[in-house]
PDB file of C-alpha atoms in Angstrom:
ATOM      1  CA  GLY R 198     -10.949 -32.539 -39.976  1.00 77.00           C
ATOM      2  CA  PRO R 199     -12.917 -29.552 -38.663  1.00 83.00           C
ATOM      3  CA  LYS R 200     -16.196 -28.972 -40.466  1.00 89.00           C
ATOM      4  CA  VAL R 201     -18.393 -25.992 -41.154  1.00 94.00           C
ATOM      5  CA  LEU R 202     -22.017 -26.878 -41.797  1.00 95.00           C
ATOM      6  CA  GLN R 203     -24.382 -24.745 -43.835  1.00 95.00           C
ATOM      7  CA  ILE R 204     -28.118 -25.086 -43.667  1.00 92.00           C
ATOM      8  CA  PRO R 205     -29.991 -25.323 -45.972  1.00 92.00           C
ATOM      9  CA  SER R 206     -28.000 -26.412 -49.027  1.00 93.00           C
ATOM     10  CA  HIS R 207     -30.627 -24.932 -51.348  1.00 96.00           C
ATOM     11  CA  GLN R 208     -33.206 -22.225 -50.825  1.00 96.00           C
ATOM     12  CA  ILE R 209     -35.726 -20.857 -53.286  1.00 97.00           C
ATOM     13  CA  ILE R 210     -37.694 -17.742 -52.422  1.00 97.00           C
ATOM     14  CA  ASP R 211     -39.711 -15.018 -54.064  1.00 97.00           C
ATOM     15  CA  MET R 212     -38.198 -11.593 -54.585  1.00 97.00           C
ATOM     16  CA  GLY R 213     -38.953  -9.264 -51.700  1.00 97.00           C
ATOM     17  CA  GLN R 214     -39.095 -12.015 -49.112  1.00 97.00           C
ATOM     18  CA  MET R 215     -36.663 -12.365 -46.248  1.00 97.00           C
ATOM     19  CA  VAL R 216     -34.165 -15.213 -46.121  1.00 97.00           C
ATOM     20  CA  THR R 217     -31.792 -16.373 -43.401  1.00 96.00           C
ATOM     21  CA  LEU R 218     -28.797 -18.526 -44.235  1.00 97.00           C
ATOM     22  CA  ASN R 219     -27.379 -20.514 -41.359  1.00 96.00           C
ATOM     23  CA  CYS R 220     -23.822 -21.523 -40.659  1.00 97.00           C
ATOM     24  CA  ASP R 221     -22.580 -23.807 -37.912  1.00 96.00           C
ATOM     25  CA  PRO R 222     -18.882 -22.925 -37.621  1.00 95.00           C
ATOM     26  CA  VAL R 223     -16.025 -24.952 -36.189  1.00 94.00           C
ATOM     27  CA  SER R 224     -16.641 -25.074 -32.452  1.00 90.00           C
ATOM     28  CA  ASN R 225     -13.725 -23.052 -31.055  1.00 89.00           C
ATOM     29  CA  HIS R 226     -13.443 -20.579 -33.894  1.00 92.00           C
ATOM     30  CA  LEU R 227     -13.982 -16.893 -33.273  1.00 90.00           C
ATOM     31  CA  TYR R 228     -13.808 -15.303 -36.736  1.00 93.00           C
ATOM     32  CA  PHE R 229     -16.587 -15.800 -39.261  1.00 95.00           C
ATOM     33  CA  TYR R 230     -17.005 -14.902 -42.898  1.00 96.00           C
ATOM     34  CA  TRP R 231     -19.500 -14.886 -45.720  1.00 97.00           C
ATOM     35  CA  TYR R 232     -18.521 -15.126 -49.366  1.00 97.00           C
ATOM     36  CA  LYS R 233     -20.796 -14.891 -52.404  1.00 97.00           C
ATOM     37  CA  GLN R 234     -20.341 -16.686 -55.707  1.00 93.00           C
ATOM     38  CA  ILE R 235     -22.496 -15.855 -58.691  1.00 93.00           C
ATOM     39  CA  LEU R 236     -22.566 -18.616 -61.301  1.00 88.00           C
ATOM     40  CA  GLY R 237     -19.458 -18.493 -63.464  1.00 86.00           C
ATOM     41  CA  GLN R 238     -17.758 -15.815 -61.384  1.00 90.00           C
ATOM     42  CA  GLN R 239     -15.195 -15.699 -58.607  1.00 90.00           C
ATOM     43  CA  MET R 240     -16.120 -16.241 -55.024  1.00 93.00           C
ATOM     44  CA  GLU R 241     -16.164 -12.744 -53.462  1.00 95.00           C
ATOM     45  CA  PHE R 242     -15.757 -11.570 -49.898  1.00 94.00           C
ATOM     46  CA  LEU R 243     -18.893 -10.151 -48.298  1.00 96.00           C
ATOM     47  CA  VAL R 244     -18.198  -9.633 -44.623  1.00 96.00           C
ATOM     48  CA  ASN R 245     -16.191 -10.759 -41.617  1.00 93.00           C
ATOM     49  CA  PHE R 246     -17.432 -10.877 -38.051  1.00 94.00           C
ATOM     50  CA  TYR R 247     -15.690 -11.122 -34.708  1.00 92.00           C
ATOM     51  CA  ASN R 248     -16.747 -10.633 -31.125  1.00 89.00           C
ATOM     52  CA  GLY R 249     -20.294  -9.761 -32.079  1.00 90.00           C
ATOM     53  CA  LYS R 250     -19.292  -7.105 -34.576  1.00 92.00           C
ATOM     54  CA  VAL R 251     -18.798  -6.674 -38.301  1.00 94.00           C
ATOM     55  CA  MET R 252     -15.079  -6.034 -38.755  1.00 91.00           C
ATOM     56  CA  GLU R 253     -15.051  -5.364 -42.464  1.00 91.00           C
ATOM     57  CA  LYS R 254     -17.540  -5.545 -45.293  1.00 93.00           C
ATOM     58  CA  SER R 255     -17.322  -5.217 -49.055  1.00 93.00           C
ATOM     59  CA  LYS R 256     -19.449  -3.140 -51.377  1.00 94.00           C
ATOM     60  CA  LEU R 257     -21.425  -6.329 -52.099  1.00 95.00           C
ATOM     61  CA  PHE R 258     -22.698  -6.275 -48.514  1.00 97.00           C
ATOM     62  CA  LYS R 259     -25.752  -4.138 -49.186  1.00 95.00           C
ATOM     63  CA  ASP R 260     -27.911  -2.423 -46.564  1.00 96.00           C
ATOM     64  CA  GLN R 261     -30.406  -5.264 -46.930  1.00 97.00           C
ATOM     65  CA  PHE R 262     -27.808  -7.691 -45.546  1.00 98.00           C
ATOM     66  CA  SER R 263     -27.131  -8.320 -41.877  1.00 97.00           C
ATOM     67  CA  VAL R 264     -25.129 -10.860 -39.912  1.00 97.00           C
ATOM     68  CA  GLU R 265     -25.237 -12.039 -36.349  1.00 95.00           C
ATOM     69  CA  ARG R 266     -24.319 -14.918 -34.081  1.00 93.00           C
ATOM     70  CA  PRO R 267     -26.679 -14.774 -31.127  1.00 85.00           C
ATOM     71  CA  ASP R 268     -25.397 -16.576 -28.008  1.00 79.00           C
ATOM     72  CA  GLY R 269     -22.770 -18.634 -29.806  1.00 74.00           C
ATOM     73  CA  SER R 270     -25.311 -20.423 -31.959  1.00 85.00           C
ATOM     74  CA  TYR R 271     -25.498 -20.307 -35.747  1.00 94.00           C
ATOM     75  CA  PHE R 272     -23.715 -17.517 -37.582  1.00 96.00           C
ATOM     76  CA  THR R 273     -26.414 -16.144 -39.865  1.00 97.00           C
ATOM     77  CA  LEU R 274     -26.704 -14.029 -42.979  1.00 97.00           C
ATOM     78  CA  LYS R 275     -30.081 -12.375 -43.351  1.00 97.00           C
ATOM     79  CA  ILE R 276     -31.227 -10.679 -46.517  1.00 97.00           C
ATOM     80  CA  GLN R 277     -34.328  -8.531 -46.204  1.00 97.00           C
ATOM     81  CA  PRO R 278     -35.771  -7.864 -48.713  1.00 97.00           C
ATOM     82  CA  THR R 279     -34.217 -10.133 -51.317  1.00 97.00           C
ATOM     83  CA  ALA R 280     -33.589  -9.029 -54.903  1.00 97.00           C
ATOM     84  CA  LEU R 281     -33.050 -11.055 -58.085  1.00 97.00           C
ATOM     85  CA  GLU R 282     -29.315 -10.243 -58.061  1.00 96.00           C
ATOM     86  CA  ASP R 283     -28.968 -11.944 -54.682  1.00 97.00           C
ATOM     87  CA  SER R 284     -29.223 -15.296 -56.432  1.00 97.00           C
ATOM     88  CA  ALA R 285     -25.863 -16.960 -55.822  1.00 97.00           C
ATOM     89  CA  VAL R 286     -24.088 -19.560 -53.737  1.00 96.00           C
ATOM     90  CA  TYR R 287     -23.205 -18.203 -50.303  1.00 97.00           C
ATOM     91  CA  PHE R 288     -20.241 -19.737 -48.518  1.00 96.00           C
ATOM     92  CA  CYS R 289     -19.637 -19.440 -44.823  1.00 97.00           C
ATOM     93  CA  ALA R 290     -16.156 -19.795 -43.357  1.00 95.00           C
ATOM     94  CA  SER R 291     -14.678 -19.759 -39.877  1.00 94.00           C
ATOM     95  CA  GLN R 292     -11.188 -19.224 -38.564  1.00 92.00           C
ATOM     96  CA  GLY R 293      -9.402 -19.787 -35.292  1.00 89.00           C
ATOM     97  CA  GLN R 294      -7.716 -17.088 -33.234  1.00 87.00           C
ATOM     98  CA  GLY R 295      -4.311 -16.260 -34.721  1.00 82.00           C
ATOM     99  CA  ALA R 296      -4.721 -18.807 -37.497  1.00 81.00           C
ATOM    100  CA  GLU R 297      -4.758 -18.123 -41.201  1.00 82.00           C
ATOM    101  CA  THR R 298      -6.621 -21.096 -42.581  1.00 88.00           C
ATOM    102  CA  LEU R 299     -10.272 -20.560 -43.337  1.00 91.00           C
ATOM    103  CA  TYR R 300     -12.598 -23.544 -43.056  1.00 93.00           C
ATOM    104  CA  PHE R 301     -15.440 -23.345 -45.535  1.00 94.00           C
ATOM    105  CA  GLY R 302     -18.899 -24.829 -45.603  1.00 95.00           C
ATOM    106  CA  SER R 303     -20.372 -26.456 -48.718  1.00 93.00           C
ATOM    107  CA  GLY R 304     -22.407 -23.383 -49.531  1.00 95.00           C
ATOM    108  CA  THR R 305     -26.090 -22.506 -49.726  1.00 96.00           C
ATOM    109  CA  ARG R 306     -27.476 -22.038 -53.207  1.00 96.00           C
ATOM    110  CA  LEU R 307     -30.008 -19.204 -53.034  1.00 98.00           C
ATOM    111  CA  THR R 308     -32.422 -18.717 -55.897  1.00 97.00           C
ATOM    112  CA  VAL R 309     -34.560 -15.578 -55.878  1.00 97.00           C
ATOM    113  CA  LEU R 310     -37.501 -15.738 -58.260  1.00 97.00           C
TER     114      LEU R 310
ATOM    115  CA  GLY C 126     -10.580  -3.625 -57.892  1.00 78.00           C
ATOM    116  CA  GLU C 127      -7.860  -6.097 -57.072  1.00 87.00           C
ATOM    117  CA  LYS C 128      -7.946  -9.345 -59.001  1.00 93.00           C
ATOM    118  CA  VAL C 129      -6.555 -12.838 -59.045  1.00 96.00           C
ATOM    119  CA  GLU C 130      -6.419 -14.503 -62.437  1.00 96.00           C
ATOM    120  CA  GLN C 131      -6.270 -18.250 -62.667  1.00 96.00           C
ATOM    121  CA  HIS C 132      -4.884 -19.111 -66.061  1.00 91.00           C
ATOM    122  CA  GLU C 133      -6.085 -22.636 -66.638  1.00 93.00           C
ATOM    123  CA  SER C 134      -9.819 -23.201 -66.408  1.00 94.00           C
ATOM    124  CA  THR C 135      -9.375 -26.933 -67.024  1.00 97.00           C
ATOM    125  CA  LEU C 136      -6.388 -29.226 -66.917  1.00 97.00           C
ATOM    126  CA  SER C 137      -6.171 -32.892 -67.778  1.00 97.00           C
ATOM    127  CA  VAL C 138      -3.156 -35.033 -66.937  1.00 97.00           C
ATOM    128  CA  ARG C 139      -2.332 -38.710 -66.807  1.00 97.00           C
ATOM    129  CA  GLU C 140      -1.911 -40.414 -63.487  1.00 97.00           C
ATOM    130  CA  GLY C 141       1.697 -40.087 -62.360  1.00 97.00           C
ATOM    131  CA  ASP C 142       2.375 -36.929 -64.358  1.00 97.00           C
ATOM    132  CA  SER C 143       2.744 -33.484 -62.807  1.00 98.00           C
ATOM    133  CA  ALA C 144       0.082 -30.792 -62.935  1.00 98.00           C
ATOM    134  CA  VAL C 145       0.785 -27.074 -62.745  1.00 98.00           C
ATOM    135  CA  ILE C 146      -1.796 -24.375 -62.071  1.00 98.00           C
ATOM    136  CA  ASN C 147      -0.769 -20.759 -62.496  1.00 98.00           C
ATOM    137  CA  CYS C 148      -2.194 -17.617 -60.931  1.00 98.00           C
ATOM    138  CA  THR C 149      -1.359 -13.946 -61.140  1.00 98.00           C
ATOM    139  CA  TYR C 150      -2.466 -11.137 -58.857  1.00 97.00           C
ATOM    140  CA  THR C 151      -2.695  -7.384 -59.177  1.00 96.00           C
ATOM    141  CA  ASP C 152      -2.391  -6.108 -55.598  1.00 93.00           C
ATOM    142  CA  THR C 153       1.304  -5.526 -54.857  1.00 93.00           C
ATOM    143  CA  ALA C 154       0.484  -5.497 -51.142  1.00 91.00           C
ATOM    144  CA  SER C 155      -0.627  -9.144 -51.230  1.00 93.00           C
ATOM    145  CA  SER C 156       1.416 -11.220 -48.821  1.00 92.00           C
ATOM    146  CA  TYR C 157      -0.507 -14.438 -48.236  1.00 92.00           C
ATOM    147  CA  PHE C 158      -1.434 -16.959 -50.927  1.00 95.00           C
ATOM    148  CA  PRO C 159      -3.498 -20.026 -50.011  1.00 95.00           C
ATOM    149  CA  TRP C 160      -4.762 -22.784 -52.274  1.00 97.00           C
ATOM    150  CA  TYR C 161      -8.052 -24.580 -51.798  1.00 96.00           C
ATOM    151  CA  LYS C 162      -9.420 -27.771 -53.305  1.00 96.00           C
ATOM    152  CA  GLN C 163     -13.078 -28.526 -53.894  1.00 92.00           C
ATOM    153  CA  GLU C 164     -14.203 -32.054 -54.684  1.00 91.00           C
ATOM    154  CA  ALA C 165     -17.594 -32.624 -56.261  1.00 85.00           C
ATOM    155  CA  GLY C 166     -20.389 -31.753 -53.858  1.00 80.00           C
ATOM    156  CA  LYS C 167     -18.034 -30.872 -51.018  1.00 85.00           C
ATOM    157  CA  SER C 168     -16.770 -27.706 -49.388  1.00 86.00           C
ATOM    158  CA  LEU C 169     -13.525 -25.914 -50.136  1.00 90.00           C
ATOM    159  CA  HIS C 170     -10.666 -27.604 -48.349  1.00 92.00           C
ATOM    160  CA  PHE C 171      -7.362 -25.868 -47.587  1.00 93.00           C
ATOM    161  CA  VAL C 172      -4.384 -27.621 -49.206  1.00 96.00           C
ATOM    162  CA  ILE C 173      -1.318 -25.407 -48.911  1.00 97.00           C
ATOM    163  CA  ASP C 174      -0.289 -21.775 -48.605  1.00 95.00           C
ATOM    164  CA  ILE C 175       2.758 -19.568 -49.063  1.00 95.00           C
ATOM    165  CA  ARG C 176       3.699 -16.237 -47.531  1.00 93.00           C
ATOM    166  CA  SER C 177       5.585 -13.490 -49.272  1.00 93.00           C
ATOM    167  CA  ASN C 178       8.732 -13.943 -47.190  1.00 93.00           C
ATOM    168  CA  VAL C 179       9.570 -17.174 -49.083  1.00 96.00           C
ATOM    169  CA  ASP C 180       9.462 -18.146 -52.736  1.00 96.00           C
ATOM    170  CA  ARG C 181       8.951 -21.900 -52.408  1.00 98.00           C
ATOM    171  CA  LYS C 182       7.081 -24.228 -50.107  1.00 98.00           C
ATOM    172  CA  GLN C 183       6.575 -27.963 -50.317  1.00 98.00           C
ATOM    173  CA  SER C 184       4.169 -30.261 -48.547  1.00 96.00           C
ATOM    174  CA  GLN C 185       4.489 -33.882 -49.710  1.00 96.00           C
ATOM    175  CA  ARG C 186       3.449 -33.889 -53.391  1.00 97.00           C
ATOM    176  CA  LEU C 187       2.432 -30.219 -53.420  1.00 98.00           C
ATOM    177  CA  ILE C 188       4.844 -27.409 -54.257  1.00 98.00           C
ATOM    178  CA  VAL C 189       3.934 -23.731 -54.306  1.00 98.00           C
ATOM    179  CA  LEU C 190       6.170 -21.201 -56.030  1.00 98.00           C
ATOM    180  CA  LEU C 191       5.902 -17.444 -55.613  1.00 98.00           C
ATOM    181  CA  ASP C 192       7.428 -14.835 -57.920  1.00 97.00           C
ATOM    182  CA  LYS C 193       6.710 -11.479 -56.292  1.00 96.00           C
ATOM    183  CA  LYS C 194       8.325  -9.503 -59.076  1.00 96.00           C
ATOM    184  CA  ALA C 195       6.014 -11.018 -61.671  1.00 97.00           C
ATOM    185  CA  LYS C 196       3.107 -11.175 -59.186  1.00 97.00           C
ATOM    186  CA  ARG C 197       2.682 -14.792 -60.023  1.00 97.00           C
ATOM    187  CA  PHE C 198       2.289 -17.952 -57.980  1.00 98.00           C
ATOM    188  CA  SER C 199       1.760 -21.541 -58.956  1.00 98.00           C
ATOM    189  CA  LEU C 200       0.725 -24.900 -57.562  1.00 98.00           C
ATOM    190  CA  HIS C 201       2.626 -27.968 -58.676  1.00 98.00           C
ATOM    191  CA  ILE C 202       1.157 -31.374 -57.962  1.00 98.00           C
ATOM    192  CA  THR C 203       3.695 -34.117 -58.566  1.00 98.00           C
ATOM    193  CA  ALA C 204       2.965 -37.812 -59.166  1.00 98.00           C
ATOM    194  CA  THR C 205      -0.738 -37.087 -59.611  1.00 98.00           C
ATOM    195  CA  GLN C 206      -3.339 -39.593 -58.481  1.00 97.00           C
ATOM    196  CA  PRO C 207      -7.023 -39.902 -59.497  1.00 95.00           C
ATOM    197  CA  GLU C 208      -8.044 -38.542 -56.089  1.00 95.00           C
ATOM    198  CA  ASP C 209      -6.299 -35.269 -56.953  1.00 97.00           C
ATOM    199  CA  SER C 210      -9.153 -34.637 -59.399  1.00 97.00           C
ATOM    200  CA  ALA C 211     -11.024 -31.581 -58.139  1.00 97.00           C
ATOM    201  CA  ILE C 212     -11.410 -27.848 -58.642  1.00 95.00           C
ATOM    202  CA  TYR C 213      -8.423 -25.909 -57.298  1.00 97.00           C
ATOM    203  CA  PHE C 214      -8.753 -22.274 -56.262  1.00 96.00           C
ATOM    204  CA  CYS C 215      -5.878 -19.879 -55.719  1.00 97.00           C
ATOM    205  CA  ALA C 216      -6.345 -16.811 -53.545  1.00 96.00           C
ATOM    206  CA  ALA C 217      -4.428 -13.793 -52.333  1.00 95.00           C
ATOM    207  CA  SER C 218      -4.702 -11.601 -49.285  1.00 92.00           C
ATOM    208  CA  ARG C 219      -2.988  -8.482 -48.032  1.00 88.00           C
ATOM    209  CA  GLN C 220      -2.481  -9.614 -44.490  1.00 73.00           C
ATOM    210  CA  THR C 221      -1.740 -12.749 -42.634  1.00 62.00           C
ATOM    211  CA  GLY C 222      -3.603 -13.676 -39.483  1.00 64.00           C
ATOM    212  CA  ASN C 223      -7.241 -13.030 -38.807  1.00 66.00           C
ATOM    213  CA  THR C 224      -8.286 -11.174 -41.873  1.00 66.00           C
ATOM    214  CA  GLY C 225      -9.893 -13.751 -44.134  1.00 68.00           C
ATOM    215  CA  LYS C 226     -10.478 -11.247 -46.890  1.00 87.00           C
ATOM    216  CA  LEU C 227      -9.261 -13.463 -49.669  1.00 92.00           C
ATOM    217  CA  ILE C 228      -9.444 -12.596 -53.344  1.00 94.00           C
ATOM    218  CA  PHE C 229     -10.100 -15.817 -55.228  1.00 95.00           C
ATOM    219  CA  GLY C 230      -9.353 -16.978 -58.730  1.00 96.00           C
ATOM    220  CA  LEU C 231     -12.078 -18.590 -60.827  1.00 95.00           C
ATOM    221  CA  GLY C 232     -10.832 -22.096 -60.215  1.00 95.00           C
ATOM    222  CA  THR C 233      -9.108 -24.787 -62.282  1.00 97.00           C
ATOM    223  CA  THR C 234     -10.785 -28.122 -62.845  1.00 96.00           C
ATOM    224  CA  LEU C 235      -8.097 -30.780 -62.702  1.00 97.00           C
ATOM    225  CA  GLN C 236      -8.824 -34.185 -64.129  1.00 97.00           C
ATOM    226  CA  VAL C 237      -6.346 -36.969 -63.507  1.00 97.00           C
ATOM    227  CA  GLN C 238      -6.861 -39.792 -65.964  1.00 95.00           C
ATOM    228  CA  PRO C 239      -6.074 -43.272 -64.603  1.00 90.00           C
TER     229      PRO C 239
END
């Protein structure tokens, strides 16, 4: 079936550094999402993105976070600067126009030291 | 904030038996309830969903029941097979269509013993 790829699967960085998480969504999908899962907790909605714009974001989507999808390439989540509490697994998802099903990637495990 | 509680953190059944995973939600405006399955090392994979205009939906061996009054929904897997072993996540959302703002449960690890 359709696949969402996330690169890298693991990332370790020092606090204060910038990190970019990459997501290659399903090719004809137009809606994109990031979810965050801290170890032992629920997966939580961060942001959704359509037509080059953030449509909705949660309180977890701090000012240090940004998303973009330049020229139909990767959908990215950038955190600058990172903090210890950003350590989590970040899941990307994409969705087709008028569809309800979200297709998820395998997640990127981010460790901030 | 709004929550989805998934009542069983782990569930073990024998092959051929049924498995039931129960979830409750707090947001009365929830109208869309999907279920996802995650096998070891893989991404979440959609399995079945139900909308608030019905109280039962079946897809092959999967049955979803919705009780809006009790704000409860459940996934029934009949005639379980070892390949059903995975983590199952329930979720709820206020809107159908292109929203994607799902509130997830914590997940239930289902083990089907051969």
